[in-house]
Structures are given as structure tokens and as C-alpha cells.
PDB file of C-alpha atoms in Angstrom:
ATOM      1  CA  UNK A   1    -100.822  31.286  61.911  1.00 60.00           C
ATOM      2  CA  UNK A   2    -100.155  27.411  62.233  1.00 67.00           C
ATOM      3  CA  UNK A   3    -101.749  25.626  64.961  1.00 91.00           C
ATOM      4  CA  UNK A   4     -98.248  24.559  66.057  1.00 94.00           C
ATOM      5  CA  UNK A   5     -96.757  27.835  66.008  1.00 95.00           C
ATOM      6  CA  UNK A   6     -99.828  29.491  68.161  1.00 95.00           C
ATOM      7  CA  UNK A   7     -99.155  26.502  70.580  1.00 96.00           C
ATOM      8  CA  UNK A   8     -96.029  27.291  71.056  1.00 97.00           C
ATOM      9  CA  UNK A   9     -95.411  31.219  70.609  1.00 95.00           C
ATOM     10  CA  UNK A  10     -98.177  31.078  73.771  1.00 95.00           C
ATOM     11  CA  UNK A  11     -95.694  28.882  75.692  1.00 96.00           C
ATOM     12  CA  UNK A  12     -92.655  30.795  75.435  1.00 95.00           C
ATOM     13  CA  UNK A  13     -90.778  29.470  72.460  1.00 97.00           C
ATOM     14  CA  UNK A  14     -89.720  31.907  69.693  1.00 96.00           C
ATOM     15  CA  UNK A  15     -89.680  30.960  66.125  1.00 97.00           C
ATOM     16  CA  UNK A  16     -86.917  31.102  64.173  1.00 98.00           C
ATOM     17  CA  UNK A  17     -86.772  30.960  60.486  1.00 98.00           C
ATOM     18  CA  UNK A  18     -84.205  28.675  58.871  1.00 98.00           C
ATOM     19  CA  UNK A  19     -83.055  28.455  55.338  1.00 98.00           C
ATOM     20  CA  UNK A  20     -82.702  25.312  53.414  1.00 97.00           C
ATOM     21  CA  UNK A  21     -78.701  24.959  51.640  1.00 96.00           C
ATOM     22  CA  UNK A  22     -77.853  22.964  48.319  1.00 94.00           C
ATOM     23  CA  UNK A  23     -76.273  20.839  50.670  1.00 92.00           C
ATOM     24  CA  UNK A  24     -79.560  19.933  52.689  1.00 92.00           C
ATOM     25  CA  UNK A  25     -78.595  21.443  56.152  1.00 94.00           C
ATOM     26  CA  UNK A  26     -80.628  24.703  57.702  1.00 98.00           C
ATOM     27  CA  UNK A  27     -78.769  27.582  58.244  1.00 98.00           C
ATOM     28  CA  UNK A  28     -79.653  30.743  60.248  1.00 98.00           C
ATOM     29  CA  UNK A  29     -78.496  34.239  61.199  1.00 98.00           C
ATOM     30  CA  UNK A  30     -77.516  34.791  65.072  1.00 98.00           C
ATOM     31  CA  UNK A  31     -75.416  36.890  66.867  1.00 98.00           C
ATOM     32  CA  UNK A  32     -72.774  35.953  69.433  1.00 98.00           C
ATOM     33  CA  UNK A  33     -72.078  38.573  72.549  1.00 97.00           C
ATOM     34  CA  UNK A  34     -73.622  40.919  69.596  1.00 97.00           C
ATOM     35  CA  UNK A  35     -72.124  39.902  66.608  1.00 98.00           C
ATOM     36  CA  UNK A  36     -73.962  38.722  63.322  1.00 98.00           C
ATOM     37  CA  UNK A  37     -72.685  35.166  62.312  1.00 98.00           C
ATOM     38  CA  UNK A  38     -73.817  32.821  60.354  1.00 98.00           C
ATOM     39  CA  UNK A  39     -75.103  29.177  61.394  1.00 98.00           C
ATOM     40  CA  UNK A  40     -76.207  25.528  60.538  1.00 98.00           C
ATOM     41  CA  UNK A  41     -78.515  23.847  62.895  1.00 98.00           C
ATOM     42  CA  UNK A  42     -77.128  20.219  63.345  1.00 95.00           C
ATOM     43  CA  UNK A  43     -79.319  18.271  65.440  1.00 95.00           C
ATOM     44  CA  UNK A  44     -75.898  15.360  64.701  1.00 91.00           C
ATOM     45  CA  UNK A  45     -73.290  17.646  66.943  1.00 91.00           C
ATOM     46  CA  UNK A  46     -73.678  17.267  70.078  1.00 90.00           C
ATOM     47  CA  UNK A  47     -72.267  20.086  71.191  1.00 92.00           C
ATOM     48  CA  UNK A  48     -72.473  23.613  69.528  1.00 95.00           C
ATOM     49  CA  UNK A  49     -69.186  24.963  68.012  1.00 94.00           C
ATOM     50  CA  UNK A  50     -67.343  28.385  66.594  1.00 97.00           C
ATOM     51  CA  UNK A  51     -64.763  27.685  63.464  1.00 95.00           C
ATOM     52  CA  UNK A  52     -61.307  28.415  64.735  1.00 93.00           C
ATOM     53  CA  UNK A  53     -61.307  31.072  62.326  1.00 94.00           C
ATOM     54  CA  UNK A  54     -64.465  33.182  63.660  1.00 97.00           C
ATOM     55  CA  UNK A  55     -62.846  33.429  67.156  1.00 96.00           C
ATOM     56  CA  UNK A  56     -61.506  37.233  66.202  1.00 96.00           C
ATOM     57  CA  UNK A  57     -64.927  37.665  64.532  1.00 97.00           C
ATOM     58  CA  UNK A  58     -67.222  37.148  67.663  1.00 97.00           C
ATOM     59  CA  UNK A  59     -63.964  38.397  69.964  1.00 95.00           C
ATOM     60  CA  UNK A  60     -64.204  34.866  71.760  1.00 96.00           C
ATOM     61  CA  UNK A  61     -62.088  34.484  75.004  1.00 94.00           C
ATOM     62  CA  UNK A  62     -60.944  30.857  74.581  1.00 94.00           C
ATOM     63  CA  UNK A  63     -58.969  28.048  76.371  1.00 93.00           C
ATOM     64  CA  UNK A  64     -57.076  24.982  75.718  1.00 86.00           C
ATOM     65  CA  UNK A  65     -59.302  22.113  75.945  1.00 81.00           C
ATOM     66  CA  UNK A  66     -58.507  18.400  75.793  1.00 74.00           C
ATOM     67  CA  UNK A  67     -61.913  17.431  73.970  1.00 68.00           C
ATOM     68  CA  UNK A  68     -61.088  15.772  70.368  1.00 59.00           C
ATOM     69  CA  UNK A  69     -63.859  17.189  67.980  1.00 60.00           C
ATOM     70  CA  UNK A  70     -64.754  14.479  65.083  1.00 57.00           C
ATOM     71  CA  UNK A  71     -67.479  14.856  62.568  1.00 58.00           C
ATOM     72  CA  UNK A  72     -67.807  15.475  58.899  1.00 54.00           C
ATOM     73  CA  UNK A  73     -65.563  13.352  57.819  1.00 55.00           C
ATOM     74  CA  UNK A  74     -62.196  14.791  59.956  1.00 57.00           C
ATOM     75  CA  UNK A  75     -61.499  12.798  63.452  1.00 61.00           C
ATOM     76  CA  UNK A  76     -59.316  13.768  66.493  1.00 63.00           C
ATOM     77  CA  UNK A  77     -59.196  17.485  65.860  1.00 74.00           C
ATOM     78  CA  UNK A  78     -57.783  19.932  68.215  1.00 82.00           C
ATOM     79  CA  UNK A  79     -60.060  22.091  70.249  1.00 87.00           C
ATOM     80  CA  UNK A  80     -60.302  24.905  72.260  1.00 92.00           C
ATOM     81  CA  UNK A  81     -63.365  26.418  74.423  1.00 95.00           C
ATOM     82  CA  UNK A  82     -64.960  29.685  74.698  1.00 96.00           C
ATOM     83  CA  UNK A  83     -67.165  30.318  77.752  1.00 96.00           C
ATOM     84  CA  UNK A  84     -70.058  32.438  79.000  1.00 96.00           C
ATOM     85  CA  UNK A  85     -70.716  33.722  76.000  1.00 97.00           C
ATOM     86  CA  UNK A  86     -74.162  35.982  74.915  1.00 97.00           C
ATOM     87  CA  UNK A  87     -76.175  33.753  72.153  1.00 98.00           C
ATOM     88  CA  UNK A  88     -79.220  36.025  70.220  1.00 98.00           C
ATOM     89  CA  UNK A  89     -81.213  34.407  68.164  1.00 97.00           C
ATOM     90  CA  UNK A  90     -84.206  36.393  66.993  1.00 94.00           C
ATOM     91  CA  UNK A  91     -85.954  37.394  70.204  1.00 93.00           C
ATOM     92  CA  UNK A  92     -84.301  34.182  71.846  1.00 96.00           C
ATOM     93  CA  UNK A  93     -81.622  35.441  74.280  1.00 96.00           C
ATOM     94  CA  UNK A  94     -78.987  33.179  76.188  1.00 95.00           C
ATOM     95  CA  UNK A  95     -76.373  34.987  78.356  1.00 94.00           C
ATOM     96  CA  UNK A  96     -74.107  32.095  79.016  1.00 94.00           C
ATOM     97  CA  UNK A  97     -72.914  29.992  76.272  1.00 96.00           C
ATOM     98  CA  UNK A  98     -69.843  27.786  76.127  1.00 95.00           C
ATOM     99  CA  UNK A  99     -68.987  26.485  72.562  1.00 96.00           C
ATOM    100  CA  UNK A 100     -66.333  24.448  71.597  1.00 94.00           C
ATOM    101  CA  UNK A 101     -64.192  25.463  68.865  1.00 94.00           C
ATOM    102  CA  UNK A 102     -61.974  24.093  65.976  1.00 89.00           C
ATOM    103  CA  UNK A 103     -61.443  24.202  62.326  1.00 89.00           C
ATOM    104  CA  UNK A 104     -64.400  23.937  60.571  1.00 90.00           C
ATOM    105  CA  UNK A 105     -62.591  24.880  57.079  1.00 89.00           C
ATOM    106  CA  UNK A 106     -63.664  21.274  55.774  1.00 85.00           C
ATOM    107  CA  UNK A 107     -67.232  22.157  56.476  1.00 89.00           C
ATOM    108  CA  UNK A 108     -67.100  25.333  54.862  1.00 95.00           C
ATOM    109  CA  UNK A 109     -64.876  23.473  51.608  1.00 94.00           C
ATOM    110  CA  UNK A 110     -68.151  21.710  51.507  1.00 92.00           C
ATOM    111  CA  UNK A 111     -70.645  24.791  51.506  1.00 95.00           C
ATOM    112  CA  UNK A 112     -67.691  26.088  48.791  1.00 96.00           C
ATOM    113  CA  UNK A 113     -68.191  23.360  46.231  1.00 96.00           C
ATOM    114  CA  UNK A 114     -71.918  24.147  46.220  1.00 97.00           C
ATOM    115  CA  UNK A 115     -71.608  27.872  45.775  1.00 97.00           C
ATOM    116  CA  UNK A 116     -73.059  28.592  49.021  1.00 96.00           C
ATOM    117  CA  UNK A 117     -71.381  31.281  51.573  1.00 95.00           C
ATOM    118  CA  UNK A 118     -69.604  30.163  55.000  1.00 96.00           C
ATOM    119  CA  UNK A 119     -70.330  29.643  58.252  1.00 98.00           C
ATOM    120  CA  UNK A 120     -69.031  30.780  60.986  1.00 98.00           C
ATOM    121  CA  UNK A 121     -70.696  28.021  63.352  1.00 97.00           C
ATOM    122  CA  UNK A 122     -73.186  25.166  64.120  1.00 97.00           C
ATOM    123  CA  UNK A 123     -75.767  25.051  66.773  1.00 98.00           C
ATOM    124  CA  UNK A 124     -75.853  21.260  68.258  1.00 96.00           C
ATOM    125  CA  UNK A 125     -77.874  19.209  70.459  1.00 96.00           C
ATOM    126  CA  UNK A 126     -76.460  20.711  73.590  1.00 95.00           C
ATOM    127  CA  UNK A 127     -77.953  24.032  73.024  1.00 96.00           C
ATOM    128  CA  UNK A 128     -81.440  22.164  70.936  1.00 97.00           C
ATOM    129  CA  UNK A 129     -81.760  20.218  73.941  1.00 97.00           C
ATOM    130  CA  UNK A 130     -81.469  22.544  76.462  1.00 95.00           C
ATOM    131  CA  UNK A 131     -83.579  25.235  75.117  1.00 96.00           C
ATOM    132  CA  UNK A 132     -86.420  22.585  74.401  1.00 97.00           C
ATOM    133  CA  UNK A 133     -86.022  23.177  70.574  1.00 98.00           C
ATOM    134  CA  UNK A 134     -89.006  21.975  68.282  1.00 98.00           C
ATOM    135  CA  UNK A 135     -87.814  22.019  64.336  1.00 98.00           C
ATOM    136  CA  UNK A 136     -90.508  22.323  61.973  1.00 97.00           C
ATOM    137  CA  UNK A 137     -89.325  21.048  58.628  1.00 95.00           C
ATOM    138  CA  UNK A 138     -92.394  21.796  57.033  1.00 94.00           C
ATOM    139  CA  UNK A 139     -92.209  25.097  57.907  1.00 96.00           C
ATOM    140  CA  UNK A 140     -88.401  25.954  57.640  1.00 97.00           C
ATOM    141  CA  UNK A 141     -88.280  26.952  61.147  1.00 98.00           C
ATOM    142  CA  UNK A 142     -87.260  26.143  64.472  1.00 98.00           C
ATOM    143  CA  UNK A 143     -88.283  27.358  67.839  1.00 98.00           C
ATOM    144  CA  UNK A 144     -86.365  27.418  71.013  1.00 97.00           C
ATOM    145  CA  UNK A 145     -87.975  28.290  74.779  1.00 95.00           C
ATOM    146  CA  UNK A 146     -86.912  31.284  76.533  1.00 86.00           C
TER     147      UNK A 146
END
């Protein structure tokens, strides 16, 4: 076991494994209010988000919201908000989570072109932040305090 990793499985954190994509971001597996999804770890967003298009997936309650998302090239897209919702992430458990959502369809064009599977969301600074995340590039992993 790494010294940084004893450090900080002692403390509370729990280590999450990420996997590196063609297109250089990390993705990971989590489950929202106990579904599987799949995720890229964007420490760029500042605020986590659900595509438009997983909202059935993860049965997301959501509300009009007057937040323009921009990033990834597209600017002054609509949004919506989900609140309250249950994050899992490994042994990592959040029971209130509010993502914003919108079309990520260009982000997963992107993943597309590169032969590598969708997404169904992106974990951002709000969430990295909060939960006192440490990303271990070396390592292809992340940990986030309980």
C-alpha cells in the first residue's frame, strides 16, 4: 500500500479507482439513488451534472432552472435541476445530491469519435470540493472523505 493511500484510508477518505479514456479524461462507475452510471471526473465543471438523457435512467425528479450551462465547446444551454439525490461511489456514500442537468450529447459525440462508450454524467468541483477529494494521477485514483 502507498504511503498516500495509508494516510488517507486512516483518515476517512475512500479510494476510488478511475480509468484513463483516449480522450485523456478519468472516468468511473457510480450509482445515483442506486443506479449504475457511468462518469468523468472534471475537476473544470464546477458543478456536477446528469445528461438530459439519463434523467429516466437514474429516475431523477427535476425542475426548471434558470442556470445557463456552458462548457465543451456549447454556451448558454438550457438546464434543469435534480435535488436530494443518493450519490455511491465505492464505499463513499452521499444522501443529498443536487446536480444540474442538460444535454451532454456533444460530450458523448466526443467519447463517440474515439470509440469509447457514453456517459451518463460528470462529477465537478462542487462535489471534489466538498468531499475534500485528493486525485492521484499516478495512481489512477481518486479519494473522497466520508
Amino acid at each position: 500500500m502507498t504511503p498516500l493511500r495509508s494516510l488517507l484510508e486512516s483518515q476517512g477518505f475512500t479510494r476510488i479507482a478511475l480509468k484513463s479514456l483516449k480522450t485523456k479524461h478519468y472516468k468511473f462507475s457510480a450509482k445515483i439513488n442506486g443506479v449504475w452510471g457511468e462518469f468523468i471526473l472534471d475537476t473544470g465543471a464546477s458543478t456536477s451534472c446528469i445528461g438530459l438523457e439519463s434523467t429516466h435512467h437514474f429516475g431523477l425528479n427535476t425542475k426548471e432552472s434558470n442556470i445557463k450551462a456552458a462548457g465543451a465547446g456549447a454556451i448558454n444551454m438550457p438546464t434543469r435541476i435534480s435535488k436530494s439525490n443518493q450519490l455511491t461511489i465505492g464505499k463513499f456514500i452521499s444522501p443529498r445530491v443536487d446536480f444540474v442537468i442538460f444535454d451532454l450529447s456533444h460530450v458523448n459525440e466526443a467519447l463517440k469519435q474515439v470509440n469509447e462508450i457514453p456517459i451518463h454524467g460528470i462529477l465537478g468541483a462542487d462535489i471534489l470540493k466538498n468531499q475534500r477529494a485528493v486525485i492521484d494521477y499516478g495512481r489512477n485514483c481518486f479519494y473522497l472523505k466520508q
